[in-house]
Coordinates of C-alpha atoms in Angstrom, one line a residue:
M16 CA -14.5 -1.8 -6.8
R17 CA -15.2 -5.8 -7.2
K18 CA -12.7 -5.7 -4.0
Y19 CA -14.6 -3.3 -2.0
F20 CA -18.0 -5.5 -2.3
I21 CA -16.5 -8.7 -0.8
L22 CA -14.9 -7.6 2.1
I23 CA -18.0 -6.0 3.1
T24 CA -20.2 -9.4 2.3
I25 CA -18.2 -10.8 5.0
I26 CA -20.2 -8.5 7.5
C27 CA -22.6 -11.3 7.2
W28 CA -20.6 -13.7 8.3
M29 CA -19.3 -12.3 11.6
G30 CA -19.9 -12.8 14.7
C31 CA -20.1 -10.0 18.0
K32 CA -18.7 -6.6 18.2
S33 CA -15.1 -7.6 19.7
E34 CA -14.3 -6.6 23.5
V35 CA -12.4 -2.9 22.1
F36 CA -8.4 -3.6 24.1
E37 CA -6.9 -0.4 24.8
S38 CA -3.0 0.1 24.9
N39 CA -1.1 2.0 27.0
E40 CA 2.7 1.7 25.5
F41 CA 2.6 4.6 23.6
D42 CA 2.4 8.6 24.5
D43 CA 3.7 10.7 22.6
S44 CA 2.1 13.8 19.6
P45 CA 2.0 12.8 15.8
T46 CA 2.2 15.6 13.0
I47 CA -1.9 16.4 12.5
I48 CA -3.1 16.3 9.3
D49 CA -6.1 18.3 9.4
L50 CA -8.5 17.3 6.5
S51 CA -11.3 19.8 7.8
D52 CA -8.7 22.5 8.7
N53 CA -9.5 25.8 5.4
K54 CA -6.4 27.7 6.7
N55 CA -3.7 24.2 6.2
L56 CA -5.2 22.8 3.8
E57 CA -6.3 23.6 -0.5
E58 CA -8.2 21.4 -2.3
S59 CA -7.0 21.1 -6.6
D60 CA -7.7 19.4 -9.9
F61 CA -5.2 16.0 -9.2
F62 CA -3.3 17.8 -12.7
D63 CA -2.7 21.3 -10.8
L64 CA -1.6 19.2 -7.9
F65 CA 0.5 16.6 -10.3
S66 CA 2.8 16.0 -13.4
V67 CA 2.5 12.6 -15.2
D68 CA 6.2 12.8 -16.2
E69 CA 6.7 8.8 -17.5
I70 CA 3.7 6.3 -18.6
I71 CA 5.5 1.9 -18.2
E72 CA 3.8 -1.1 -19.4
L73 CA 4.7 -3.7 -17.5
Q74 CA 6.4 -6.1 -20.3
L75 CA 6.0 -10.3 -19.6
P76 CA 6.5 -13.3 -21.3
E77 CA 3.8 -15.4 -22.4
G78 CA 2.3 -17.4 -19.2
S79 CA 3.1 -15.1 -17.1
Y80 CA 1.2 -12.7 -15.7
L81 CA 0.2 -9.8 -13.1
G82 CA -3.4 -8.6 -12.5
S83 CA -2.5 -5.9 -9.4
L84 CA 0.9 -5.1 -7.9
R85 CA 0.9 -5.4 -4.4
R86 CA 4.5 -4.7 -4.2
F87 CA 6.9 -2.3 -6.5
E88 CA 9.9 -1.7 -5.6
I89 CA 12.2 0.5 -7.8
F90 CA 16.4 -0.9 -7.3
D91 CA 19.9 -0.5 -9.1
D92 CA 17.7 1.0 -12.0
H93 CA 15.4 -2.0 -11.7
L94 CA 11.4 -2.3 -11.4
F95 CA 9.9 -5.4 -9.1
A96 CA 6.3 -6.5 -9.4
L97 CA 4.6 -7.7 -7.6
D98 CA 0.7 -10.2 -7.9
P99 CA 0.4 -12.4 -5.1
S100 CA -2.1 -13.8 -6.7
F101 CA -0.2 -15.0 -9.7
N102 CA 3.3 -15.8 -7.4
N103 CA 4.0 -13.6 -9.6
L104 CA 7.7 -11.2 -8.2
A105 CA 9.0 -10.0 -11.6
K106 CA 12.4 -8.6 -12.6
F107 CA 12.2 -5.2 -15.7
D108 CA 14.3 -3.1 -17.2
L109 CA 13.4 1.3 -16.7
K110 CA 11.7 0.7 -19.4
G111 CA 9.3 -1.8 -18.3
N112 CA 11.5 -4.6 -20.0
Y113 CA 11.1 -7.8 -19.2
I114 CA 13.9 -9.5 -17.0
T115 CA 13.8 -12.5 -15.3
Q116 CA 11.6 -13.8 -12.3
I117 CA 12.2 -14.1 -9.1
G118 CA 11.8 -17.4 -6.4
R119 CA 11.0 -20.0 -7.1
I120 CA 7.3 -21.4 -6.3
G121 CA 6.6 -25.2 -4.9
E122 CA 8.6 -26.9 -1.3
G123 CA 12.1 -27.1 -1.5
P124 CA 14.5 -25.5 0.9
D125 CA 15.4 -23.6 -1.7
E126 CA 11.4 -22.3 -2.6
I127 CA 8.6 -20.9 -1.4
P128 CA 5.2 -22.3 -1.1
E129 CA 3.2 -18.7 -2.1
I130 CA 4.3 -14.9 -2.4
V131 CA 2.3 -12.8 -0.6
D132 CA 4.8 -9.3 0.1
F133 CA 8.7 -8.8 -0.2
S134 CA 11.2 -5.9 0.4
I135 CA 14.3 -5.2 -0.6
D136 CA 17.5 -5.1 1.5
S137 CA 19.2 -1.9 0.4
K138 CA 22.7 -3.1 1.7
T139 CA 23.1 -6.4 -0.3
G140 CA 19.8 -6.1 -2.8
H141 CA 18.7 -9.7 -1.7
I142 CA 15.5 -9.6 -2.5
G143 CA 13.5 -11.0 0.8
L144 CA 10.4 -12.6 -0.1
A145 CA 7.4 -13.8 2.7
S146 CA 5.4 -16.7 2.9
Y147 CA 2.3 -17.0 5.4
S148 CA 1.8 -21.0 5.0
Q149 CA 4.9 -21.8 5.9
M150 CA 5.8 -19.6 8.0
K151 CA 9.6 -17.8 7.1
I152 CA 11.8 -15.2 4.5
S153 CA 13.4 -17.0 2.1
R154 CA 16.7 -14.4 1.1
Y155 CA 17.6 -13.9 -2.7
D156 CA 20.1 -12.7 -5.2
Q157 CA 19.2 -10.0 -8.2
N158 CA 19.5 -12.7 -10.7
G159 CA 16.8 -15.1 -8.4
N160 CA 19.1 -17.5 -6.4
F161 CA 18.5 -18.7 -4.0
V162 CA 20.4 -16.6 -0.7
E163 CA 18.8 -18.3 3.1
A164 CA 15.7 -18.6 4.4
T165 CA 14.7 -17.4 8.4
K166 CA 11.8 -19.6 9.9
I167 CA 9.8 -16.9 12.2
G168 CA 7.1 -18.7 14.0
E169 CA 4.1 -16.1 13.4
Q170 CA 2.1 -15.2 10.0
I171 CA 3.2 -13.3 7.9
D172 CA 1.1 -10.3 6.2
Q173 CA 3.7 -7.8 4.9
L174 CA 7.4 -7.2 5.4
A175 CA 9.9 -4.6 5.0
I176 CA 13.8 -5.3 5.0
F177 CA 15.2 -2.4 7.3
D178 CA 18.5 -1.9 9.5
N179 CA 19.5 -5.4 8.9
K180 CA 15.8 -6.5 10.5
L181 CA 12.9 -8.1 9.4
F182 CA 9.9 -5.8 10.3
L183 CA 6.3 -7.0 10.1
S184 CA 2.8 -6.9 9.8
L185 CA 1.5 -9.8 11.3
T186 CA -1.9 -11.6 10.5
Y187 CA -4.5 -11.5 12.9
F188 CA -4.1 -15.6 13.1
N189 CA -1.3 -15.6 15.6
T190 CA -0.4 -16.8 19.1
I191 CA 1.3 -13.9 20.0
N192 CA -1.8 -11.8 19.7
R193 CA 0.6 -8.7 18.2
N194 CA 0.3 -6.7 15.0
F195 CA 3.1 -6.7 14.3
G196 CA 6.9 -8.0 14.7
I197 CA 10.3 -6.8 14.6
Y198 CA 12.9 -9.8 13.9
S199 CA 16.4 -10.4 13.1
F200 CA 17.8 -11.9 10.0
T201 CA 18.4 -15.3 12.3
G202 CA 14.6 -15.2 12.8
D203 CA 14.9 -14.2 16.5
S204 CA 11.7 -12.5 18.0
L205 CA 13.8 -8.7 19.2
S206 CA 10.2 -6.6 19.8
T207 CA 6.6 -6.8 19.1
H208 CA 4.1 -4.6 18.9
F209 CA 0.2 -3.6 18.7
P210 CA -1.5 -5.7 20.4
F211 CA -4.9 -7.0 20.1
P212 CA -8.0 -8.4 21.6
N213 CA -7.9 -12.8 21.9
D214 CA -11.4 -12.3 20.3
M215 CA -10.9 -9.9 17.6
F216 CA -12.3 -12.2 14.4
P217 CA -9.0 -13.0 12.4
M218 CA -9.3 -10.9 9.5
G219 CA -6.9 -9.3 6.5
L220 CA -7.9 -6.0 5.5
L221 CA -4.8 -5.4 3.1
N222 CA -7.6 -4.3 0.0
I223 CA -9.2 -1.5 1.8
S224 CA -6.7 -0.3 5.5
G225 CA -3.3 -1.2 7.1
H226 CA 0.3 -1.0 5.4
L227 CA 3.2 -1.3 6.0
T228 CA 6.3 0.7 3.6
K229 CA 9.9 2.1 3.8
S230 CA 11.8 5.0 3.3
N231 CA 14.5 6.4 4.1
S232 CA 13.8 8.0 7.1
G233 CA 12.9 4.5 8.1
I234 CA 9.6 2.5 8.9
L235 CA 5.9 3.4 8.3
F236 CA 3.3 2.1 10.3
N237 CA -0.5 1.9 10.7
E238 CA -2.9 -0.9 11.6
P239 CA -5.9 -1.4 10.1
A240 CA -8.8 0.9 10.9
S241 CA -6.2 3.3 12.0
S242 CA -5.7 6.3 11.2
I243 CA -2.9 7.5 12.7
I244 CA 0.8 6.6 11.8
Y245 CA 3.8 5.4 13.3
S246 CA 7.5 4.9 13.3
F247 CA 10.8 3.2 14.9
S248 CA 12.9 4.3 17.1
N249 CA 16.8 3.6 17.4
D250 CA 15.1 1.4 19.7
L251 CA 12.7 -0.6 18.1
L252 CA 9.5 1.9 19.7
P253 CA 7.3 2.2 17.7
Y254 CA 6.2 6.0 18.3
K255 CA 2.9 8.2 16.5
K256 CA 4.3 10.2 13.6
Y257 CA 1.1 11.3 11.4
R258 CA -2.3 11.5 12.9
F259 CA -5.3 11.9 10.3
E260 CA -8.6 14.3 11.3
R261 CA -11.7 15.7 9.4
N262 CA -14.8 16.1 12.2
N263 CA -14.8 13.3 13.7
E264 CA -15.3 11.5 10.1
L265 CA -13.2 9.1 10.1
W266 CA -13.2 5.6 12.5
P267 CA -13.0 6.2 16.4
E268 CA -9.2 4.9 17.0
E269 CA -10.4 3.1 20.3
N270 CA -13.2 1.0 18.4
R271 CA -10.2 0.5 15.4
H272 CA -10.2 -3.4 16.0
D273 CA -13.9 -3.3 15.6
L274 CA -14.1 -4.3 12.3
N275 CA -18.2 -5.7 12.3
G276 CA -19.0 -1.5 13.2
Y277 CA -15.7 -0.5 10.6
F278 CA -16.8 -2.1 7.1
Q279 CA -20.7 -1.2 8.3
S280 CA -19.8 1.9 8.7
L281 CA -17.7 1.8 5.0
A282 CA -20.2 0.7 3.7
T283 CA -22.7 3.7 4.2
G284 CA -20.2 5.9 1.9
R285 CA -20.2 8.1 4.7
L286 CA -16.7 7.0 6.3
T287 CA -13.7 9.1 5.3
F288 CA -10.5 6.2 5.4
L289 CA -6.3 5.9 5.4
R290 CA -6.8 3.7 2.4
K291 CA -4.1 1.1 1.9
Y292 CA -1.3 3.4 0.2
Y293 CA 0.9 5.8 1.2
E294 CA 4.8 6.9 0.7
E295 CA 7.3 9.5 1.8
N296 CA 10.4 10.5 0.8
K297 CA 12.5 14.0 2.1
D298 CA 9.5 16.9 1.8
Y299 CA 6.7 15.2 1.2
L300 CA 4.0 12.1 2.9
I301 CA 2.1 11.1 -0.1
F302 CA -0.7 9.6 0.6
S303 CA -4.8 8.6 -0.6
I304 CA -7.4 9.1 1.4
N305 CA -11.4 8.2 1.1
L306 CA -13.7 11.2 1.7
A307 CA -16.9 10.3 3.5
Q308 CA -19.9 11.3 1.0
S309 CA -23.1 13.9 2.1
G310 CA -26.9 12.6 0.5
T311 CA -27.1 8.8 -0.7
P312 CA -23.8 7.7 -2.1
T313 CA -23.8 5.9 -5.4
S314 CA -20.7 4.1 -4.1
P315 CA -19.6 3.4 -0.7
V316 CA -16.3 4.8 -2.2
D317 CA -14.6 8.9 -3.1
P318 CA -11.1 8.2 -2.9
R319 CA -8.4 11.5 -3.2
L320 CA -4.7 11.8 -3.8
G321 CA -2.7 14.6 -1.0
Y322 CA 0.2 15.4 -0.7
Y323 CA 1.9 16.9 3.1
N324 CA 3.8 18.9 2.7
K325 CA 6.6 18.7 5.6
K326 CA 8.4 22.3 5.6
T327 CA 5.5 24.4 5.2
N328 CA 3.5 22.1 7.2
K329 CA 0.7 22.5 4.4
T330 CA -1.8 19.6 3.0
F331 CA -2.5 19.6 -0.7
L332 CA -5.9 17.6 -2.2
S333 CA -7.3 16.7 -5.4
R334 CA -10.6 17.2 -6.1
K335 CA -13.2 14.0 -6.6
A336 CA -13.0 12.0 -10.2
D337 CA -14.1 9.4 -11.1
Y338 CA -10.7 8.2 -12.5
L339 CA -9.3 8.2 -9.7
K340 CA -11.2 4.5 -8.6
H341 CA -9.1 3.1 -11.1
L342 CA -5.6 4.9 -10.0
E343 CA -3.4 2.6 -7.1
G344 CA -0.9 4.0 -5.6
P345 CA 1.1 5.5 -4.0
I346 CA 3.0 2.4 -4.8
F347 CA 6.5 3.3 -3.8
A348 CA 8.2 6.7 -3.9
N349 CA 12.1 8.5 -4.3
D350 CA 12.8 12.2 -3.9
E351 CA 12.4 13.0 -7.1
Y352 CA 8.7 10.6 -8.0
F353 CA 6.3 9.3 -6.7
F354 CA 4.4 5.8 -8.6
M355 CA 0.8 4.4 -9.5
Y356 CA -0.1 2.0 -10.9
I357 CA -3.7 1.3 -13.6
Q358 CA -4.5 -1.8 -15.5
K359 CA -4.3 -1.2 -19.0
Y360 CA -7.3 -1.8 -20.1
K361 CA -9.9 0.4 -17.1
F362 CA -6.4 3.4 -18.3
F363 CA -7.7 3.2 -22.0
R364 CA -11.5 4.0 -21.0
I365 CA -10.4 7.0 -19.2
I366 CA -8.1 8.7 -22.0
Q367 CA -11.2 7.6 -24.6
E368 CA -13.4 9.1 -22.7
N369 CA -12.0 12.4 -21.9
E370 CA -10.1 13.5 -25.1
T371 CA -8.8 16.5 -23.0
F372 CA -7.6 14.6 -20.6
E373 CA -3.4 15.0 -19.8
F374 CA -2.4 11.4 -19.6
N375 CA -3.1 11.6 -23.3
L376 CA 0.1 13.6 -23.7
V377 CA 1.8 10.9 -22.0
S378 CA 0.2 7.4 -22.9
N379 CA 2.2 8.1 -27.3
N380 CA 4.1 5.1 -26.0
V381 CA 1.6 2.7 -25.1
D382 CA 0.4 0.0 -27.4
F383 CA -3.9 -0.2 -27.8
K384 CA -4.0 -2.7 -31.0
N385 CA -5.8 -5.8 -30.3
L386 CA -7.0 -4.3 -26.6
N387 CA -9.7 -6.9 -25.0
E388 CA -12.0 -5.6 -21.8
N389 CA -9.7 -9.1 -20.7
E390 CA -6.4 -7.4 -20.2
E391 CA -6.8 -7.9 -16.7
D392 CA -2.9 -8.6 -16.5
A393 CA -1.3 -5.8 -18.6
I394 CA -0.4 -3.4 -15.8
L395 CA 1.0 0.8 -16.0
V396 CA 3.2 2.0 -14.1
L397 CA 2.5 5.8 -13.5
K398 CA 5.5 8.0 -12.8
L399 CA 4.4 11.6 -11.2
K400 CA 5.9 14.3 -9.6
I401 CA 4.6 16.7 -7.4
K402 CA 4.1 20.1 -8.8

């Protein structure tokens, strides 16, 4: 909740509403995920939709911290987890045992001043680390040895390496007034997309909205405050792949650059919006979404976890539950499982308050001894499966 409070408070600092810039660059028909369609929507309890296969505690050495995860990937039977607030990209085995840290923090040619995001090249295994201050991607091998760096020239927000290319979400502090760029490993710009107006308030929404991820089939991206998820053709042109709808409760797409109005609406608790995370595999799009609330909301958020079945064209959504406010994700998916995370102390409180909770069935391997409320650096990764 702290993230929402901070970002909503920023409204007070913002100026006049930006002029809306509507791009005519795209003309295609996405798959509609209608959350008000009773015929193709089914709401059920969380544990009627999903089963928890394993809980993995990320074990860190003394002096290393993970308070939250910006990005999580699994590659070659290893886990990789990033918390940018600590500039910590850590590598673990599949049981959560710490192996090494990737990337050396500093200003030298083989160092990086901060890590805002990372992505693993599935062809080489090289790990790309993004720096917004030096506007570069530094690549390291699986042992953490520096390979090479690519200068971009624009501030980087998010990174995905796919098909020998760098797919980058750019901050609103950039010279090209585009929210997205595709670059070669030599730093050449191959294409840029998603323009925004010159007078737009330059603000990041990473804790609430806007996401870039990849699957075996390609790249997925949505602009902040947008309910449309795009993918990219072989010609590097974006096309609409999914669009969320629900009784006109989502922020109007033509107003997606009006962040002032977006946050004001979000603060009322009456806005349905696609949250930070979604992941795709061959059968499903798994997503986190906030539903608009009726009456007088006590909180601006009502997070739900859902999935769209690409074979049946049906959508499944979890019912309201307070514990969903503490679960983050999906942060990664393969063709069998998807993954979420939670801070260890929050998880402990949940299972204490729910003695018959299904999480209890797989929490025996988690050591809760000497746990205290300030232990926000302990992360539990949940390995889940769609039933």
